[in-house]
Coordinates of N, CA and C in Angstrom, one line a residue:
I1 N 24.5 16.7 15.4 CA 23.9 15.4 15.6 C 23.9 14.6 14.3
L2 N 23.5 15.3 13.3 CA 23.5 14.6 12.0 C 24.9 14.2 11.5
D3 N 25.8 15.1 11.6 CA 27.2 14.9 11.2 C 27.8 13.7 12.0
A4 N 27.7 13.8 13.3 CA 28.2 12.7 14.1 C 27.6 11.4 13.8
N5 N 26.4 11.3 13.6 CA 25.7 10.0 13.4 C 25.9 9.5 11.9
F6 N 26.0 10.4 11.0 CA 26.4 9.9 9.6 C 27.8 9.3 9.7
N7 N 28.7 10.0 10.4 CA 30.1 9.4 10.5 C 30.1 8.1 11.3
R8 N 29.4 8.1 12.4 CA 29.4 6.9 13.2 C 28.8 5.7 12.5
S9 N 27.8 5.9 11.7 CA 27.2 4.7 11.0 C 28.1 4.2 9.9
R10 N 28.7 5.1 9.2 CA 29.6 4.7 8.1 C 30.9 4.1 8.6
E11 N 31.4 4.6 9.7 CA 32.6 4.0 10.3 C 32.3 2.6 10.8
G12 N 31.2 2.5 11.5 CA 30.8 1.2 12.0 C 30.6 0.1 10.9
L13 N 30.0 0.6 9.9 CA 29.8 -0.3 8.7 C 31.1 -0.7 8.1
R14 N 32.1 0.2 8.1 CA 33.4 -0.1 7.5 C 34.1 -1.1 8.4
V15 N 34.0 -1.0 9.7 CA 34.7 -2.0 10.6 C 34.1 -3.3 10.3
C16 N 32.7 -3.4 10.3 CA 32.1 -4.7 10.0 C 32.4 -5.3 8.6
E17 N 32.5 -4.4 7.7 CA 32.9 -4.8 6.3 C 34.3 -5.4 6.3
E18 N 35.2 -4.8 7.0 CA 36.6 -5.3 7.0 C 36.7 -6.6 7.7
I19 N 35.9 -6.8 8.8 CA 35.9 -8.1 9.4 C 35.3 -9.2 8.5
A20 N 34.2 -8.8 7.8 CA 33.6 -9.8 6.8 C 34.6 -10.1 5.7
R21 N 35.4 -9.1 5.3 CA 36.3 -9.3 4.2 C 37.6 -10.1 4.6
F22 N 38.2 -9.6 5.7 CA 39.5 -10.1 6.0 C 39.5 -11.2 7.0
V23 N 38.6 -11.2 7.9 CA 38.5 -12.3 9.0 C 37.7 -13.4 8.5
L24 N 36.4 -13.1 8.1 CA 35.5 -14.2 7.6 C 35.8 -14.6 6.1
Q25 N 36.4 -13.7 5.4 CA 36.6 -13.9 3.9 C 35.3 -14.2 3.2
E26 N 34.2 -13.5 3.6 CA 32.9 -13.7 3.1 C 32.6 -12.6 2.0
K27 N 32.6 -13.0 0.8 CA 32.3 -12.1 -0.3 C 30.9 -11.4 -0.2
T28 N 29.9 -12.2 0.0 CA 28.5 -11.7 0.0 C 28.3 -10.7 1.2
L29 N 28.8 -11.1 2.4 CA 28.6 -10.2 3.5 C 29.4 -8.9 3.3
T30 N 30.6 -9.0 2.7 CA 31.4 -7.8 2.5 C 30.7 -6.9 1.5
R31 N 30.1 -7.5 0.4 CA 29.4 -6.7 -0.6 C 28.1 -6.1 0.1
D32 N 27.4 -6.8 0.9 CA 26.2 -6.3 1.5 C 26.5 -5.1 2.5
L33 N 27.6 -5.3 3.2 CA 28.0 -4.2 4.1 C 28.5 -3.0 3.4
K34 N 29.2 -3.2 2.3 CA 29.7 -2.1 1.5 C 28.5 -1.3 0.9
K35 N 27.5 -2.1 0.4 CA 26.3 -1.5 -0.2 C 25.5 -0.7 0.8
A36 N 25.4 -1.2 2.0 CA 24.7 -0.5 3.1 C 25.5 0.8 3.4
R37 N 26.8 0.8 3.5 CA 27.6 1.9 3.7 C 27.4 3.0 2.6
H38 N 27.4 2.5 1.4 CA 27.2 3.5 0.3 C 25.7 4.0 0.3
Q39 N 24.8 3.3 0.8 CA 23.4 3.8 0.9 C 23.4 4.9 1.9
V40 N 24.1 4.7 3.0 CA 24.2 5.8 4.0 C 24.8 7.1 3.4
S41 N 25.9 6.9 2.7 CA 26.5 8.0 2.0 C 25.6 8.7 1.0
D42 N 24.8 7.9 0.3 CA 23.8 8.5 -0.6 C 22.8 9.3 0.1
C43 N 22.4 8.8 1.3 CA 21.4 9.6 2.1 C 22.0 10.9 2.5
L44 N 23.3 10.9 2.9 CA 24.0 12.1 3.3 C 24.1 13.1 2.1
K45 N 24.4 12.6 0.9 CA 24.5 13.4 -0.3 C 23.2 14.0 -0.7
S46 N 22.1 13.3 -0.4 CA 20.8 13.7 -0.9 C 20.1 14.7 0.1
M47 N 20.7 14.8 1.3 CA 20.1 15.7 2.3 C 20.1 17.1 1.9
T48 N 19.1 17.9 2.3 CA 19.0 19.3 2.0 C 20.0 20.2 2.7
V49 N 20.6 19.7 3.8 CA 21.6 20.4 4.5 C 22.9 20.1 3.8
P50 N 23.6 21.2 3.4 CA 24.9 20.9 2.7 C 26.0 20.3 3.6
L51 N 26.8 19.4 3.0 CA 27.8 18.7 3.8 C 28.8 19.8 4.4
A52 N 29.1 20.8 3.7 CA 30.0 21.8 4.3 C 29.4 22.4 5.5
E53 N 28.1 22.6 5.6 CA 27.5 23.1 6.8 C 27.6 22.1 8.0
L54 N 27.4 20.8 7.7 CA 27.6 19.8 8.7 C 29.0 19.7 9.2
V55 N 30.0 19.8 8.3 CA 31.4 19.7 8.7 C 31.7 21.0 9.5
A56 N 31.2 22.1 9.1 CA 31.5 23.4 9.8 C 30.9 23.3 11.3
S57 N 29.9 22.5 11.5 CA 29.3 22.5 12.8 C 30.1 21.6 13.8
R58 N 31.1 20.9 13.4 CA 31.9 20.1 14.3 C 32.7 20.9 15.2
N59 N 32.8 20.4 16.5 CA 33.6 21.0 17.5 C 34.4 19.9 18.2
V60 N 35.3 19.4 17.5 CA 36.1 18.2 18.0 C 36.8 18.5 19.3
R61 N 37.3 19.7 19.4 CA 38.1 20.0 20.6 C 37.3 19.9 21.9
S62 N 36.1 20.3 21.9 CA 35.3 20.3 23.1 C 34.1 19.3 23.1
D63 N 34.2 18.3 22.3 CA 33.2 17.2 22.2 C 33.3 16.4 23.5
V64 N 32.2 16.4 24.3 CA 32.3 15.6 25.5 C 32.2 14.1 25.3
G65 N 31.9 13.7 24.1 CA 31.8 12.2 23.9 C 33.0 11.6 23.2
K66 N 34.2 12.3 23.1 CA 35.3 11.8 22.3 C 36.2 10.8 23.1
E67 N 36.1 10.7 24.4 CA 37.0 9.8 25.1 C 36.5 8.4 25.0
Y68 N 37.5 7.5 25.0 CA 37.2 6.0 25.0 C 36.6 5.6 26.4
S69 N 35.7 4.7 26.3 CA 35.1 4.1 27.5 C 35.9 2.8 27.7
K70 N 35.8 2.2 28.9 CA 36.4 0.9 29.2 C 35.8 -0.2 28.3
L71 N 34.5 -0.1 28.0 CA 33.9 -1.0 27.2 C 34.5 -1.1 25.8
E72 N 34.8 0.1 25.2 CA 35.4 0.2 23.9 C 36.8 -0.5 23.8
T73 N 37.5 -0.5 24.9 CA 38.9 -1.1 24.9 C 38.9 -2.5 25.3
S74 N 37.7 -3.1 25.6 CA 37.7 -4.5 26.1 C 37.3 -5.5 25.0
R75 N 37.1 -5.1 23.8 CA 36.7 -6.1 22.8 C 37.9 -6.9 22.3
R76 N 37.9 -8.2 22.4 CA 39.1 -9.0 22.2 C 39.0 -9.9 21.0
D77 N 37.9 -10.0 20.3 CA 37.8 -10.9 19.2 C 36.9 -10.3 18.1
A78 N 36.9 -10.9 16.9 CA 36.1 -10.4 15.8 C 34.6 -10.3 16.1
L79 N 34.1 -11.3 16.8 CA 32.7 -11.4 17.1 C 32.3 -10.2 18.0
A80 N 33.0 -9.9 19.0 CA 32.7 -8.8 19.9 C 32.9 -7.4 19.1
L81 N 33.9 -7.3 18.3 CA 34.1 -6.1 17.6 C 33.0 -5.9 16.5
F82 N 32.6 -7.0 15.8 CA 31.5 -6.9 14.8 C 30.2 -6.5 15.5
L83 N 29.9 -7.2 16.6 CA 28.6 -6.9 17.3 C 28.5 -5.5 17.8
A84 N 29.6 -5.0 18.4 CA 29.7 -3.7 18.9 C 29.5 -2.6 17.8
N85 N 30.1 -2.9 16.7 CA 30.0 -1.9 15.6 C 28.6 -2.0 14.9
A86 N 28.1 -3.2 14.8 CA 26.7 -3.4 14.2 C 25.7 -2.6 15.1
Q87 N 25.9 -2.7 16.4 CA 25.0 -2.0 17.3 C 25.2 -0.5 17.2
R88 N 26.4 -0.1 17.1 CA 26.7 1.4 16.9 C 26.0 1.9 15.6
V89 N 26.0 1.1 14.5 CA 25.4 1.4 13.3 C 23.9 1.5 13.4
K90 N 23.3 0.5 14.0 CA 21.8 0.5 14.2 C 21.4 1.7 15.0
E91 N 22.1 2.0 16.1 CA 21.7 3.1 16.9 C 21.9 4.4 16.2
S92 N 23.0 4.6 15.5 CA 23.2 5.9 14.8 C 22.2 6.0 13.6
L93 N 21.8 5.0 13.0 CA 20.8 5.1 11.9 C 19.4 5.5 12.5
R94 N 19.1 4.9 13.7 CA 17.9 5.3 14.3 C 17.9 6.8 14.7
V95 N 19.0 7.3 15.2 CA 19.1 8.7 15.5 C 18.9 9.5 14.2
L96 N 19.6 9.1 13.2 CA 19.5 9.8 11.9 C 18.0 9.8 11.4
E97 N 17.4 8.7 11.5 CA 16.0 8.6 11.1 C 15.1 9.7 11.8
E98 N 15.3 9.7 13.1 CA 14.5 10.7 13.9 C 14.9 12.1 13.7
M99 N 16.2 12.4 13.7 CA 16.7 13.8 13.6 C 16.5 14.4 12.2
S100 N 16.6 13.5 11.2 CA 16.4 14.0 9.8 C 15.0 14.4 9.5
K101 N 14.1 14.0 10.3 CA 12.7 14.5 10.1 C 12.6 16.0 10.1
W102 N 13.5 16.6 10.8 CA 13.5 18.1 10.9 C 13.9 18.8 9.6
V103 N 14.7 18.0 8.8 CA 15.3 18.7 7.6 C 14.9 18.1 6.2
D104 N 14.4 16.9 6.2 CA 14.1 16.3 4.9 C 13.1 15.2 5.1
V105 N 11.9 15.3 4.5 CA 10.8 14.4 4.8 C 11.0 13.0 4.2
K106 N 11.9 12.9 3.1 CA 12.1 11.6 2.5 C 13.2 10.8 3.1
L107 N 14.1 11.5 3.8 CA 15.3 10.8 4.3 C 15.0 9.8 5.4
P108 N 14.1 10.0 6.3 CA 13.8 9.0 7.3 C 13.5 7.6 6.7
T109 N 12.7 7.6 5.7 CA 12.3 6.3 5.1 C 13.5 5.6 4.5
A110 N 14.4 6.3 3.8 CA 15.6 5.7 3.3 C 16.5 5.1 4.4
L111 N 16.6 5.9 5.4 CA 17.5 5.5 6.5 C 16.9 4.3 7.3
K112 N 15.6 4.2 7.4 CA 15.0 3.0 8.0 C 15.2 1.8 7.2
K113 N 15.2 1.9 5.8 CA 15.5 0.8 5.0 C 16.9 0.3 5.2
V114 N 17.8 1.2 5.3 CA 19.2 0.8 5.6 C 19.3 0.1 6.9
R115 N 18.7 0.6 7.9 CA 18.7 0.1 9.3 C 18.2 -1.4 9.3
F116 N 17.1 -1.6 8.6 CA 16.6 -3.0 8.5 C 17.5 -3.9 7.7
R117 N 18.2 -3.3 6.7 CA 19.2 -4.1 5.9 C 20.3 -4.6 6.9
V118 N 20.7 -3.7 7.8 CA 21.8 -4.0 8.7 C 21.3 -5.1 9.7
Y119 N 20.1 -5.0 10.1 CA 19.5 -6.1 10.9 C 19.7 -7.5 10.2
A120 N 19.4 -7.5 9.0 CA 19.5 -8.8 8.2 C 20.9 -9.2 8.0
I121 N 21.8 -8.3 7.7 CA 23.2 -8.6 7.6 C 23.8 -9.1 8.9
E122 N 23.4 -8.5 10.0 CA 23.9 -9.0 11.3 C 23.5 -10.4 11.6
K123 N 22.2 -10.7 11.2 CA 21.7 -12.0 11.4 C 22.5 -13.1 10.6
K124 N 22.9 -12.7 9.4 CA 23.6 -13.6 8.5 C 25.1 -13.8 9.0
A125 N 25.6 -12.7 9.6 CA 27.0 -12.7 10.0 C 27.2 -13.5 11.3
L126 N 26.3 -13.4 12.2 CA 26.4 -13.9 13.6 C 26.8 -15.3 13.6
P127 N 26.1 -16.3 12.9 CA 26.6 -17.7 13.0 C 28.0 -17.9 12.5
K128 N 28.4 -17.2 11.5 CA 29.7 -17.3 10.9 C 30.8 -16.8 11.9
L129 N 30.5 -15.7 12.6 CA 31.4 -15.2 13.6 C 31.5 -16.1 14.8
E130 N 30.3 -16.7 15.2 CA 30.3 -17.6 16.4 C 31.1 -18.9 16.0
A131 N 30.9 -19.3 14.8 CA 31.7 -20.5 14.4 C 33.2 -20.3 14.4
L132 N 33.6 -19.1 14.0 CA 35.0 -18.7 14.0 C 35.5 -18.7 15.4
R133 N 34.7 -18.1 16.3 CA 35.1 -18.1 17.7 C 35.3 -19.5 18.3
H134 N 34.3 -20.4 18.0 CA 34.4 -21.7 18.6 C 35.5 -22.5 17.9
H135 N 35.8 -22.3 16.7 CA 36.8 -23.0 16.0 C 38.2 -22.6 16.6
G136 N 38.3 -21.3 17.0 CA 39.6 -20.8 17.5 C 39.8 -21.2 19.0
S137 N 38.8 -21.7 19.7 CA 38.9 -22.1 21.1 C 39.6 -23.4 21.3

């Protein structure tokens, strides 16, 4: 659970970061997303469970959640893609907050800070993405 959600949160942040960088061309949003992604990575590195143990626990072949859903293939613009990935990030950070309580008492607080940072970034990005959508129509 920890490995999957650390990966999910960083991947989602990277997708949002690339949209901010290449679609919106927003330097501040790009920087904020990159910082949040690095904060998640720092949490992973500081965890008492070794990364090698997390990686060893992966079972990609029989993972029941690896197939695409129809929803994942229906995103047709930057706004939909950004929002879906921001939601993925927030959800995975919440899972990490809860599950990390079992292994590290300090980690949940750090993860909660990142989750609230993502809420703020999403709020800043949304009007810019909506303006882009309306400009393209």
